Coordinates of C-alpha atoms in Angstrom, one line a residue:
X1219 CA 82.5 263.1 78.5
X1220 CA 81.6 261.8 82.2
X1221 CA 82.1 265.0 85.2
X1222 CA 83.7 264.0 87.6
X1223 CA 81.8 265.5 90.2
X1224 CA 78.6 262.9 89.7
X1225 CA 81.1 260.7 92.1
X1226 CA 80.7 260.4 95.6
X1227 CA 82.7 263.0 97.3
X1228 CA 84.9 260.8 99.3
X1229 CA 85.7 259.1 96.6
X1230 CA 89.4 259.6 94.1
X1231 CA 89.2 259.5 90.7
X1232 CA 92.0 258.7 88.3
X1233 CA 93.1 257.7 84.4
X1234 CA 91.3 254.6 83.2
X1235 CA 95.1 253.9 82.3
X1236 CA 96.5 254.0 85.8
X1237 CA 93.5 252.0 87.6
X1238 CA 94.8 248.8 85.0
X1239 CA 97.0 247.6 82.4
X1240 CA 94.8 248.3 79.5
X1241 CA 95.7 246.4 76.0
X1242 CA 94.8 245.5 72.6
X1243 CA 95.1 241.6 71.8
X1244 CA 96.9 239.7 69.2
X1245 CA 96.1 240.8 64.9
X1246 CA 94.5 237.9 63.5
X1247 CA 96.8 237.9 60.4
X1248 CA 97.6 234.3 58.0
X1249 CA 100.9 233.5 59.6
X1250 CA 99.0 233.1 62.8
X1251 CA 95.8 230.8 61.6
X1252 CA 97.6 227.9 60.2
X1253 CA 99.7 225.3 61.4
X1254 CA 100.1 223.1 64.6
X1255 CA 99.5 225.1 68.4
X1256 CA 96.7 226.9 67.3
X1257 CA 95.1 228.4 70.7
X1258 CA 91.2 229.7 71.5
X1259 CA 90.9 233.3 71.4
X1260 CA 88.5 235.6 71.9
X1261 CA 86.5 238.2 69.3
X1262 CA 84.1 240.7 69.3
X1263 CA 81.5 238.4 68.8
X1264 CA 82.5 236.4 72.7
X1265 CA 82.3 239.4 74.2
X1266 CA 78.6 239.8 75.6
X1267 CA 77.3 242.3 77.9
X1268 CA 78.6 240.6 81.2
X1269 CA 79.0 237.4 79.5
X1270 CA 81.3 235.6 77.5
X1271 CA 80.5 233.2 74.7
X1272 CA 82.8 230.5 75.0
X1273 CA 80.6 228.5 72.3
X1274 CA 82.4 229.6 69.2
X1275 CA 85.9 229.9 69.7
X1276 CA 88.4 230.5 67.2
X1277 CA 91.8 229.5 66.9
X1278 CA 95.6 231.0 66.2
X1279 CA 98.4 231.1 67.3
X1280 CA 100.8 232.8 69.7
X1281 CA 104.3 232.6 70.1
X1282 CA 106.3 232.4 73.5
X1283 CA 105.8 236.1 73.8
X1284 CA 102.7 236.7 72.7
X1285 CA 101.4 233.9 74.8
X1286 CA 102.4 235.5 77.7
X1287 CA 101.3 239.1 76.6
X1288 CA 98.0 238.0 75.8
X1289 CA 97.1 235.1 78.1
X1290 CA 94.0 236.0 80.2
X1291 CA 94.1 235.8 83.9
X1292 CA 91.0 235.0 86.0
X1293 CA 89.7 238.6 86.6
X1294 CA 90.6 240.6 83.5
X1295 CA 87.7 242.9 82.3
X1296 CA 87.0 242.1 78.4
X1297 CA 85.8 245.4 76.2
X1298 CA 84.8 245.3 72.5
X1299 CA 87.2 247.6 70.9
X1300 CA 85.3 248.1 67.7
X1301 CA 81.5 247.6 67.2
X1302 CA 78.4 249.5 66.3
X1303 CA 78.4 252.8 68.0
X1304 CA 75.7 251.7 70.7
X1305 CA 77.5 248.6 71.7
X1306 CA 81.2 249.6 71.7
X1307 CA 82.8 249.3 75.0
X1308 CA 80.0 246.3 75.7
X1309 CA 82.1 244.5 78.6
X1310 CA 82.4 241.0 80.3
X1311 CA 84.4 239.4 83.1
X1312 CA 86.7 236.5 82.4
X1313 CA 86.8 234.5 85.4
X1314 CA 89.1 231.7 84.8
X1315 CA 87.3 229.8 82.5
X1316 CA 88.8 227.6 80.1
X1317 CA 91.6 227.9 81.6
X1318 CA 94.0 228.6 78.7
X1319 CA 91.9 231.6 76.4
X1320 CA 93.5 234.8 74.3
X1321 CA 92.2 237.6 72.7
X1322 CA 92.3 239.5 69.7
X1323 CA 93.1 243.0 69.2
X1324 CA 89.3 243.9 68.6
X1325 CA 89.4 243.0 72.2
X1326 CA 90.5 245.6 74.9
X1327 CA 92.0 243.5 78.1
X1328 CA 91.9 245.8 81.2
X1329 CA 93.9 244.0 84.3
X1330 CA 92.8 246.0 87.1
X1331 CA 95.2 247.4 89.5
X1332 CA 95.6 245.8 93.3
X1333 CA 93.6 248.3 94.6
X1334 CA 90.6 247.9 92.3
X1335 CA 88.1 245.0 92.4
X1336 CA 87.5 243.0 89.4
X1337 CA 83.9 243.1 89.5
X1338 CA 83.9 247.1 90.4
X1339 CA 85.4 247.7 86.8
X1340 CA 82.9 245.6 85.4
X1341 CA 80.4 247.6 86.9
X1342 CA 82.0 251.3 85.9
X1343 CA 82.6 250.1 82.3
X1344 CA 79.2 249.0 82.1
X1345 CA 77.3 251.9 83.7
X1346 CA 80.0 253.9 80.8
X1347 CA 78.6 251.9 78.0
X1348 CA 74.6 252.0 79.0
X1349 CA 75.2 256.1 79.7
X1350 CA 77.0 256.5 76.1
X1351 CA 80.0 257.7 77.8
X1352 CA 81.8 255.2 75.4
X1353 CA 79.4 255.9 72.4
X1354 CA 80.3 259.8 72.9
X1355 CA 84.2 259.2 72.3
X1356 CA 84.3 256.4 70.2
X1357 CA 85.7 257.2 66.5
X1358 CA 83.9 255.4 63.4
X1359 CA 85.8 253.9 60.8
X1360 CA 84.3 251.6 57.8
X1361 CA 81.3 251.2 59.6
X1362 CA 81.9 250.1 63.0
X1363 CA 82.8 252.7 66.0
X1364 CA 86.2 251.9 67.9
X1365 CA 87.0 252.6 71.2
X1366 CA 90.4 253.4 70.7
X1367 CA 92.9 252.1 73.2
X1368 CA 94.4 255.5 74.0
X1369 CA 90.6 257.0 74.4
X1370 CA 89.6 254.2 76.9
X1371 CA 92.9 254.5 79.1
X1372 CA 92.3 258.7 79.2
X1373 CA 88.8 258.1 80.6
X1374 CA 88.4 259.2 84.3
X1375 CA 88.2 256.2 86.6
X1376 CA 86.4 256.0 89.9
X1377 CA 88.5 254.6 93.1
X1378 CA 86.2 254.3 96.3
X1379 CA 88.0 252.7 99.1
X1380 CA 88.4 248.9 99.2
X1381 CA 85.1 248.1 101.8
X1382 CA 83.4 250.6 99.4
X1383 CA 83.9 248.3 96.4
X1384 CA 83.3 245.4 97.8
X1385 CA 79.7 246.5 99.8
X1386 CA 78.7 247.8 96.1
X1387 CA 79.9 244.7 94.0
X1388 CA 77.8 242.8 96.3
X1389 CA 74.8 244.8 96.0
X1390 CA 75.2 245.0 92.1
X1391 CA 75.5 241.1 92.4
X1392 CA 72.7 240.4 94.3
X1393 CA 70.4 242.7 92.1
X1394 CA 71.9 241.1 89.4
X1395 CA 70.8 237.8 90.1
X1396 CA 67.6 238.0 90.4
X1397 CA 67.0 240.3 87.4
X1398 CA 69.1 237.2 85.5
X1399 CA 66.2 234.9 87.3
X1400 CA 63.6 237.0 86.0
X1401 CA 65.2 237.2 82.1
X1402 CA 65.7 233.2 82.6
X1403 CA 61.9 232.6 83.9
X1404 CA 60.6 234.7 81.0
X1405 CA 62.8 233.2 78.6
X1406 CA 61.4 230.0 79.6
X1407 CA 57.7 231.1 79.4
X1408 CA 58.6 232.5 76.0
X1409 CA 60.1 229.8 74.7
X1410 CA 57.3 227.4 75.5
X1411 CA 54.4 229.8 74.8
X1412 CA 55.9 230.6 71.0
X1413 CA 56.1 226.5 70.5
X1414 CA 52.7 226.0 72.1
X1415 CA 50.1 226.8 69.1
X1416 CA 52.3 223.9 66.8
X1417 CA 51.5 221.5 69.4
X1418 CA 48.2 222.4 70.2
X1419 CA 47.2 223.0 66.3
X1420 CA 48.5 219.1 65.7
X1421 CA 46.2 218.0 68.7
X1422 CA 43.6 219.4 67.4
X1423 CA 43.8 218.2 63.6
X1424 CA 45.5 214.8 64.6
X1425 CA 45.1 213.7 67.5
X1426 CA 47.8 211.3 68.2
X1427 CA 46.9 210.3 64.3
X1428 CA 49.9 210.8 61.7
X1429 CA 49.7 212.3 58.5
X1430 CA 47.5 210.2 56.0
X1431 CA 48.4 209.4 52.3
X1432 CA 45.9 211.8 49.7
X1433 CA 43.0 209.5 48.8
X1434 CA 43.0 207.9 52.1
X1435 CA 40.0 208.1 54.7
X1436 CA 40.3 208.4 58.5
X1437 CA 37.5 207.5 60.5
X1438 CA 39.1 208.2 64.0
X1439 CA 39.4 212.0 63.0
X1440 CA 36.6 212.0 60.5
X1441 CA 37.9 213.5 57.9
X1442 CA 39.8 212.5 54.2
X1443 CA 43.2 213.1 53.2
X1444 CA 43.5 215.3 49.9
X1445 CA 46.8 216.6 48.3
X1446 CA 47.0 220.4 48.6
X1447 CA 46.3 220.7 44.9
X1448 CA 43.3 219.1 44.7
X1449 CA 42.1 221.2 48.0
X1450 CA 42.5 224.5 45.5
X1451 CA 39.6 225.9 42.9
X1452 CA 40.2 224.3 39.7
X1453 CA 40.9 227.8 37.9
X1454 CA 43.3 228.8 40.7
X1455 CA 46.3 226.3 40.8
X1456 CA 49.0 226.8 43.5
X1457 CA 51.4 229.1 42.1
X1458 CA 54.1 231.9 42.7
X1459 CA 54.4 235.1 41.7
X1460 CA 56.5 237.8 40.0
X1461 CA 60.2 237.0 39.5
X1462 CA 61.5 240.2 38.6
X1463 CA 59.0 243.3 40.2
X1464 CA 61.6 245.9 38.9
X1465 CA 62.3 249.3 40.7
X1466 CA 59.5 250.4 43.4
X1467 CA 56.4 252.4 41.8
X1468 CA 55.8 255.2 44.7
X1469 CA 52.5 256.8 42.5
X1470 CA 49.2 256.0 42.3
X1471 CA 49.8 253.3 39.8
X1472 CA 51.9 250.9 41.6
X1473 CA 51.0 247.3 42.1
X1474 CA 51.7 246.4 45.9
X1475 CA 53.5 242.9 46.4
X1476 CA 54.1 240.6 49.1
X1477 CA 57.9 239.7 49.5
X1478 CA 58.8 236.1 51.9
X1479 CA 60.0 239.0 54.3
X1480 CA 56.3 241.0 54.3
X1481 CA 55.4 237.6 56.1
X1482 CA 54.7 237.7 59.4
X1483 CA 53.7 234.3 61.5
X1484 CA 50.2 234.7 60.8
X1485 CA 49.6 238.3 58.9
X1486 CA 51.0 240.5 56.8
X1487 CA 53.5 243.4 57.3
X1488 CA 51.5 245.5 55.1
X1489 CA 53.3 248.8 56.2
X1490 CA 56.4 247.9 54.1
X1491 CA 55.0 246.7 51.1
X1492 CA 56.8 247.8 48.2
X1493 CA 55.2 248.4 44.5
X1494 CA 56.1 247.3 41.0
X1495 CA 54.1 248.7 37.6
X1496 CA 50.6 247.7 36.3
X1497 CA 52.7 246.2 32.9
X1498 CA 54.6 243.7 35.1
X1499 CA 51.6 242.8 37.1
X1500 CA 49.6 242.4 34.2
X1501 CA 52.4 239.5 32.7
X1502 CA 51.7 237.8 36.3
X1503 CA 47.6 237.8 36.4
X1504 CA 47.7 234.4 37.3
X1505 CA 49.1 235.4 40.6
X1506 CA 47.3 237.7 41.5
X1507 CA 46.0 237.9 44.9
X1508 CA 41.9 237.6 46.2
X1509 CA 40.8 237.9 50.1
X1510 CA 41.2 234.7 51.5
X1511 CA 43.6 233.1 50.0
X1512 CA 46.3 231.4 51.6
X1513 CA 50.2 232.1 51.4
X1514 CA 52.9 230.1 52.4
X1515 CA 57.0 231.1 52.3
X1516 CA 58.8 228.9 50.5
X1517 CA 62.3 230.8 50.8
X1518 CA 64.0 230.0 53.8
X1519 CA 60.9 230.5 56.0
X1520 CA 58.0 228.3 56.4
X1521 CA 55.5 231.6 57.3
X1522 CA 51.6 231.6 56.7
X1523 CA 49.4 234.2 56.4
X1524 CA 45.7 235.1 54.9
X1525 CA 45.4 237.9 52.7
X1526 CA 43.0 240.5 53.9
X1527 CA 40.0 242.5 52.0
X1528 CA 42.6 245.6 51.9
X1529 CA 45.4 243.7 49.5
X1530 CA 43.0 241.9 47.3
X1531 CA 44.6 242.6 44.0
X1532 CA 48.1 242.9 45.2
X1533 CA 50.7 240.6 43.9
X1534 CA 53.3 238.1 45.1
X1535 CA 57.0 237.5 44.4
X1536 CA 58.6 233.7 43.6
X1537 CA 59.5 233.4 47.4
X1538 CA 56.1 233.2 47.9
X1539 CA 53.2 230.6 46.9
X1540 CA 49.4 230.8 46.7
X1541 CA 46.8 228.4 47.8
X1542 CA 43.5 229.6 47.0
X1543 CA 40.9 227.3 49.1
X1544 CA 38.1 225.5 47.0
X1545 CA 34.4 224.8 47.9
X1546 CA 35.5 222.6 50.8
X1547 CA 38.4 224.2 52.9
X1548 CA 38.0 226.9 54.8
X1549 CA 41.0 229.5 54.9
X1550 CA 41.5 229.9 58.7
X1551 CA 41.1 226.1 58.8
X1552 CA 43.8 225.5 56.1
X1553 CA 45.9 228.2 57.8
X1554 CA 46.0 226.4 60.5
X1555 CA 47.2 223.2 59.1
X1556 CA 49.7 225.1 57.0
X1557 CA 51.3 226.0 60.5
X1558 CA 50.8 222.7 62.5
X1559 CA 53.9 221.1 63.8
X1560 CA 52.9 218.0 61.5
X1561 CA 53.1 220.0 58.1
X1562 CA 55.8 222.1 59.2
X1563 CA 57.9 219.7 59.8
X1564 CA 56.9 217.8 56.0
X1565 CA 57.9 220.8 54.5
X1566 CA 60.9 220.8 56.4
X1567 CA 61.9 217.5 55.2
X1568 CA 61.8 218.6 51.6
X1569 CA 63.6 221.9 51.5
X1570 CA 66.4 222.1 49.2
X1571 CA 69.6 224.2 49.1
X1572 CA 72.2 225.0 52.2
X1573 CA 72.7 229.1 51.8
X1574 CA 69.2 229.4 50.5
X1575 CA 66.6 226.4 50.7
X1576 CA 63.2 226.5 49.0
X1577 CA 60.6 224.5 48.2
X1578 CA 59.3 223.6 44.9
X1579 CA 55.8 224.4 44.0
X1580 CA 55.5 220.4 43.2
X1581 CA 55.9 220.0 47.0
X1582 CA 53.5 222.3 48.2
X1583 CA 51.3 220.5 45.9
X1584 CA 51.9 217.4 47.3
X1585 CA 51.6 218.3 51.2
X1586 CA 48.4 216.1 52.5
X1587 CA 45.8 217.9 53.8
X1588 CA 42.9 217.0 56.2
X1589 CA 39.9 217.5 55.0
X1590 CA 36.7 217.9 57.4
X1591 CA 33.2 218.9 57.0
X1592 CA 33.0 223.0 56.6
X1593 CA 31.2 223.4 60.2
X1594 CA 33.7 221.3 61.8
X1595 CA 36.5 223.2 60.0
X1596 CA 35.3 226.1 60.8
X1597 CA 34.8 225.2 64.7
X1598 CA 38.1 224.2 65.2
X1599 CA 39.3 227.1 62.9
X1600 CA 38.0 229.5 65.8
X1601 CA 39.0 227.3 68.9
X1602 CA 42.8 227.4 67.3
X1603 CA 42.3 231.3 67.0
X1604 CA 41.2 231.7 70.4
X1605 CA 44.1 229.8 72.0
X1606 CA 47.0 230.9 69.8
X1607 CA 45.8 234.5 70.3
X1608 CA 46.3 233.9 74.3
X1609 CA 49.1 232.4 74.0
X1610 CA 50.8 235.3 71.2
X1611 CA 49.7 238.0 73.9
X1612 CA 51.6 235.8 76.8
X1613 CA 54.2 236.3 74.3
X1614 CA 53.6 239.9 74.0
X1615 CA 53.6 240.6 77.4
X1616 CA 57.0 238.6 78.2
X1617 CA 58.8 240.6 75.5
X1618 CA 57.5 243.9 77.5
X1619 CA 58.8 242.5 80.8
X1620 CA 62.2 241.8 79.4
X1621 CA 62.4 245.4 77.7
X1622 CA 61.2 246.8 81.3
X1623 CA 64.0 244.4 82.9
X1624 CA 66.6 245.2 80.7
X1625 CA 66.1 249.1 81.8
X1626 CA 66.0 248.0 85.4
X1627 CA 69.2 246.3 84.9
X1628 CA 70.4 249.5 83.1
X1629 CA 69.3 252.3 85.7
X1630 CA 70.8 249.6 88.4
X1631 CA 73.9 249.6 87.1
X1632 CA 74.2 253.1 86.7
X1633 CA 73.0 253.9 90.0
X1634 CA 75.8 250.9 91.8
X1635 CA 78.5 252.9 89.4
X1636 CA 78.1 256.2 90.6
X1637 CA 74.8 257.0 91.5
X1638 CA 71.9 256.8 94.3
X1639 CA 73.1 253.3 95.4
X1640 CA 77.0 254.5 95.0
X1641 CA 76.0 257.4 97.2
X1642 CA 74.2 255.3 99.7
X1643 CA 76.9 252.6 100.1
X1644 CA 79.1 255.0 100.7
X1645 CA 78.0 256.9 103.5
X1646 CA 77.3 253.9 105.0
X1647 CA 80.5 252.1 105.1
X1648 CA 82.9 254.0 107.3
X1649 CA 81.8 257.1 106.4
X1650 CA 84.7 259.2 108.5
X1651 CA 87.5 257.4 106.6
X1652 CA 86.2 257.0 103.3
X1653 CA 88.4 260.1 101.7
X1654 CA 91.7 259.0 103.6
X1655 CA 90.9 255.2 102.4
X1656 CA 90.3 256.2 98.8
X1657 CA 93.8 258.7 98.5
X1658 CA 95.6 255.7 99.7
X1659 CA 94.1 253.5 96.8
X1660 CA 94.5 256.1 94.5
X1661 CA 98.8 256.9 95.6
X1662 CA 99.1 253.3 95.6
X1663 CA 98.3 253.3 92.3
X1664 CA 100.1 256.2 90.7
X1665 CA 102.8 254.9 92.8
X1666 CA 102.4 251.4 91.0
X1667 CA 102.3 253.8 87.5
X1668 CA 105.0 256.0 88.2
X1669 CA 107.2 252.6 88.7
X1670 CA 106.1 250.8 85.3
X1671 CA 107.0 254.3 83.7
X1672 CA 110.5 254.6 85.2
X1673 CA 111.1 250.5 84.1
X1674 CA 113.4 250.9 81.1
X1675 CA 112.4 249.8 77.7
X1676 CA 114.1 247.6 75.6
X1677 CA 115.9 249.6 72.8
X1678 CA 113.6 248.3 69.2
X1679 CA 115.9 247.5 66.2
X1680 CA 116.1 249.3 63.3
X1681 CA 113.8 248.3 60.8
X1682 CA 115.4 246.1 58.0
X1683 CA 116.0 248.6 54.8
X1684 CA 116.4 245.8 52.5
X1685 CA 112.9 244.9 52.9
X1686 CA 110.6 247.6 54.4
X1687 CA 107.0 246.9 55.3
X1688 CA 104.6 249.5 53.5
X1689 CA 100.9 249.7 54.3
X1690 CA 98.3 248.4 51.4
X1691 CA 96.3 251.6 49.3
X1692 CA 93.2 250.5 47.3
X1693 CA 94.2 252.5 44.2
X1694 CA 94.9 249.9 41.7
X1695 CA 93.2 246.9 40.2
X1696 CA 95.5 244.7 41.5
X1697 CA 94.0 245.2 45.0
X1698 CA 90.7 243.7 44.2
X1699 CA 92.8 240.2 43.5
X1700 CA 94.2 241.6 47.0
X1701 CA 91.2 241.6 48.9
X1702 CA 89.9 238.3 47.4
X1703 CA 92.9 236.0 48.0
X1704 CA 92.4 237.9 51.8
X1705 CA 88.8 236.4 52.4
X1706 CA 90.2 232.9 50.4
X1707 CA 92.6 232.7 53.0
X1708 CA 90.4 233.5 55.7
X1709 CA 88.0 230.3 54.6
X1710 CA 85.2 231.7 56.5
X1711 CA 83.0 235.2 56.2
X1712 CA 84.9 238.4 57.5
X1713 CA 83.7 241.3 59.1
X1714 CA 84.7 244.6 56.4
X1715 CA 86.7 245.8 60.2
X1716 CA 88.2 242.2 60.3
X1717 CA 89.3 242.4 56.4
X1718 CA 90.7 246.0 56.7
X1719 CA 92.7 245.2 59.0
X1720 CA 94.1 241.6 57.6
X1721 CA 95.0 244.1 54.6
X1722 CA 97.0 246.2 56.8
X1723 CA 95.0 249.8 55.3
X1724 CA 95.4 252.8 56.5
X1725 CA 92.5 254.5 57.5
X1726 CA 92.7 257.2 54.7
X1727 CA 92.0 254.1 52.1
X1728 CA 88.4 253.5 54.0
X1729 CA 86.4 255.3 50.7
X1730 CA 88.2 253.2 48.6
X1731 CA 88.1 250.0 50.3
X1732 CA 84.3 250.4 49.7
X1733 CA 84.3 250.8 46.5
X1734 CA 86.5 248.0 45.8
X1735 CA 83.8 246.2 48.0
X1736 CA 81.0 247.3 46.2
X1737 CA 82.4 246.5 42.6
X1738 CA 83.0 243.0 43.2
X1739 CA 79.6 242.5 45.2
X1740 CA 78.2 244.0 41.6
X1741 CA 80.3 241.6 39.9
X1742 CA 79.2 238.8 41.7
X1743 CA 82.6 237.9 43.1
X1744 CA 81.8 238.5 47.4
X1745 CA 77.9 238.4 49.0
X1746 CA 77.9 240.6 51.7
X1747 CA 75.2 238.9 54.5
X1748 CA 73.4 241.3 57.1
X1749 CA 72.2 238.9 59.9
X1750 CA 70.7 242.1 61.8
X1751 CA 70.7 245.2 62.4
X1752 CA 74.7 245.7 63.5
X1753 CA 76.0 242.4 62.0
X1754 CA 78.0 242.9 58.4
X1755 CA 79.6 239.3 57.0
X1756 CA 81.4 239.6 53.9
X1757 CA 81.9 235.9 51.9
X1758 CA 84.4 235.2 48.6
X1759 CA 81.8 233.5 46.0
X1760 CA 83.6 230.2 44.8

């Protein structure tokens, strides 16, 4: 928990609960997703670290109440209720924009009190959420970390006087900016460094000549056109590997083999290889592997790569296919035209499938291939090394910077928040009437708290005994149709936090809510997708 006493002295310090009105939004539940008046709201997934995504809104909708309740006003601080432990509490300003938005009760709304600047609360909640002061009280259910509503408002809140907050917003503002013009600028350099070398490798080959028909001759680049399977050694034909490479063989026996996901744009991740037996290898000699040869991903991604002297022997998977280069192609040089804009983009054109698109071997086959005299390959082979090796270590190198800026952006929040800067701003700005200034703020607001306690309640009704509402347990089979017709209805992949709540569990039925989840993923009924490393998406099979 935060102390206190790391705040300026001058400064008050009260409840995250009395600084603002702090609510959950609306439950996403069916009665609210169908129908006319559905409304934009906003998730988890719009809530960026001092951004919103206002790309991919979803809809529901609110009654006369509950749009009122849980309307956003220009100025309300956004905080992801539930999310992985590292990011929970991750916080962005909404700042009027659309102009009719909601939110959903993964979503903590915090309306600052009068006496407390918008953009000052950003800053606190952020400096709480890069220090792990949210991490360190967060509570971890299925396997996201949540905030908890009652948590947050209990957290100590830090009220400098008014010309305080405003001297330090503008600071943090104007540091912002141009660390957000730095991250912009490198993004930028990125971007057009990492689409350089298919450019450059298609200037190189082509010219401003398109791809040629096998059998055909080009004079202008001097070179023929042969399909990719006459380019191969006539023992060697372009092939996959190993459909099934059974459980992983950790002893001195084991076969390595190269998965689509081992490859790299340009090498190998040979440091997470994984193993199958010398039996199952044997049954897929055909594949196996020889320095040189060429590999190409045929499974969702398009990646090339050369097999070194250290996995010659090792095997590949069906994701994966081979080209082993005959007398006259050189393997950088084929390499390189593997990963040209130009054949890139023909594979592209014949990939088949939505959730999972592949190539067929017949394809790769066909792709036409330039082929040059072995000096000339060989020249340009090394040119196109040279310059894509520049332009990955500009690559590099940006990455670094935005890590570097990223804990700039960090250590300046922090410091606005509470610390160095905090301390400087505030001796700086009226320094002889910064602890009178800030006790004002601070009685004003418990005055403000004291009032909203005192307001009578309205007296809630008796719940209906003819027809009580019960909370869901996972101890039957009947709850497995339960959770299907739940992700039917949602028509769209849930999060497991999304789909315990639609089921309305209690958190004691978390164990077996996961091992309802992981029969019918064994029973081929849901796919559960992992899109990174925080990210869970769980999907009804038709």
């Amino acid at each position: 928990m935060i102390d206190a006493s790391i705040y300026p002295s001058s400064w008050e310090v009260c409840p995250v609960g009395e600084a603002g009105e702090a609510i959950v939004g609306q439950q996403r539940s069916p009665d609210t997703t169908h129908g006319n008046g559905l409304l934009p709201y906003l998730r988890v997934a719009n809530v960026q670290d001092d951004a919103l995504d206002l790309d991919d809104l979803t809809t529901m909708r609110f009654t006369g109440a509950a749009r009122e309740k849980y309307r956003l006003r220009d100025g309300d601080v956004l905080l992801c209720e539930g999310q992985s432990r590292e990011l929970v509490g991750r916080a962005a300003l909404y700042r009027g924009e659309p102009e009719e938005l909601y939110f959903q009760n993964t979503v903590i709304r915090f309306r600052p009190h009068s006496e407390i600047l918008p953009e000052f609360s950003l800053i606190v909640f952020r400096a709480y959420l890069y220090s792990g002061v949210f991490s360190e009280i967060a509570k971890s259910t299925t396997n996201i970390a949540h905030l908890g509503l009652n948590r947050f408002r209990s957290l100590p809140f830090p009220v400098p006087s008014r010309a305080t907050q405003e001297a330090i917003v503008d600071t943090a503002r104007s540091i912002q900016s141009s660390i957000d013009a730095s991250l912009s600028g490198l993004a930028s350099l990125t971007y057009t460094a990492e689409r350089m070398p298919a450019d450059m490798r298609d200037l190189a080959l082509l010219g401003d000549r398109p791809i040629g028909n096998p059998g055909s001759v080009d004079s202008a680049l001097s070179c023929k056109w042969l399909a990719a399977a006459d380019i191969v050694r006539s023992d060697s034909p372009i092939v996959y590997g190993i459909h099934q490479p059974g459980p992983d063989v950790s002893d001195a026996s084991g076969v390595p083999y190269i998965r689509g996901q081992d490859l790299r744009d340009g090498y190998i991740a040979t440091d997470s290889l994984k193993h199958t037996s010398a039996e199952i290898a044997e049954q897929y000699s055909r594949a196996q592997l020889s320095t040189g040869d060429v590999l190409l991903g045929i499974i969702r991604s398009l990646r090339v790569a050369i097999v070194p002297e250290e996995l010659d022997g090792a095997h590949i998977t069906q994701g994966t296919a081979r080209i082993r280069p005959g007398e006259e192609i050189d393997s950088s040089y084929l390499a390189h035209w593997l990963r040209s804009g130009s054949a890139q983009a023909w594979f592209r054109s014949r990939l088949r499938g939505i959730n999972m698109p592949r190539l067929n071997l017949r394809d790769v086959q066909e792709l036409p291939v330039p082929v040059r005299k072995i000096p000339d390959q060989i020249r340009l082979a090394q040119l196109l090394d040279i310059a894509t090796e520049a332009l990955e270590q500009i690559v590099e190198d940006a990455n670094a910077s935005v890590g570097r800026l990223r804990a700039l952006e960090r250590d300046a929040v922090n410091s606005c928040a509470y610390g160095a800067v905090a301390h400087a701003i505030t001796k700086r700005v009226a320094p002889d009437r910064q602890k009178d200034l800030a006790q004002l703020a601070v009685s004003r607001i418990k005055a403000s708290s004291s009032m909203a306690d005192a307001t009578p309640k309205p007296r809630k009704r008796a719940a209906s005994k003819a027809a009580p509402r019960k909370k869901v347990t996972l101890q039957s089979d009947t709850n497995s149709v339960q959770l299907l017709a739940s992700l039917s209805r949602a028509g769209h992949p849930m999060t497991p936090e999304d789909l315990f709540r639609d089921l309305e569990l209690e958190d004691s039925a978390i164990d077996s809510f996961f091992v309802v989840l992981r029969k019918l993923s064994q029973e081929g009924k849901i796919t559960i997708h992992r899109p990174n490393d925080s990210d869970v998406h769980i999907e009804r099979i038709p």
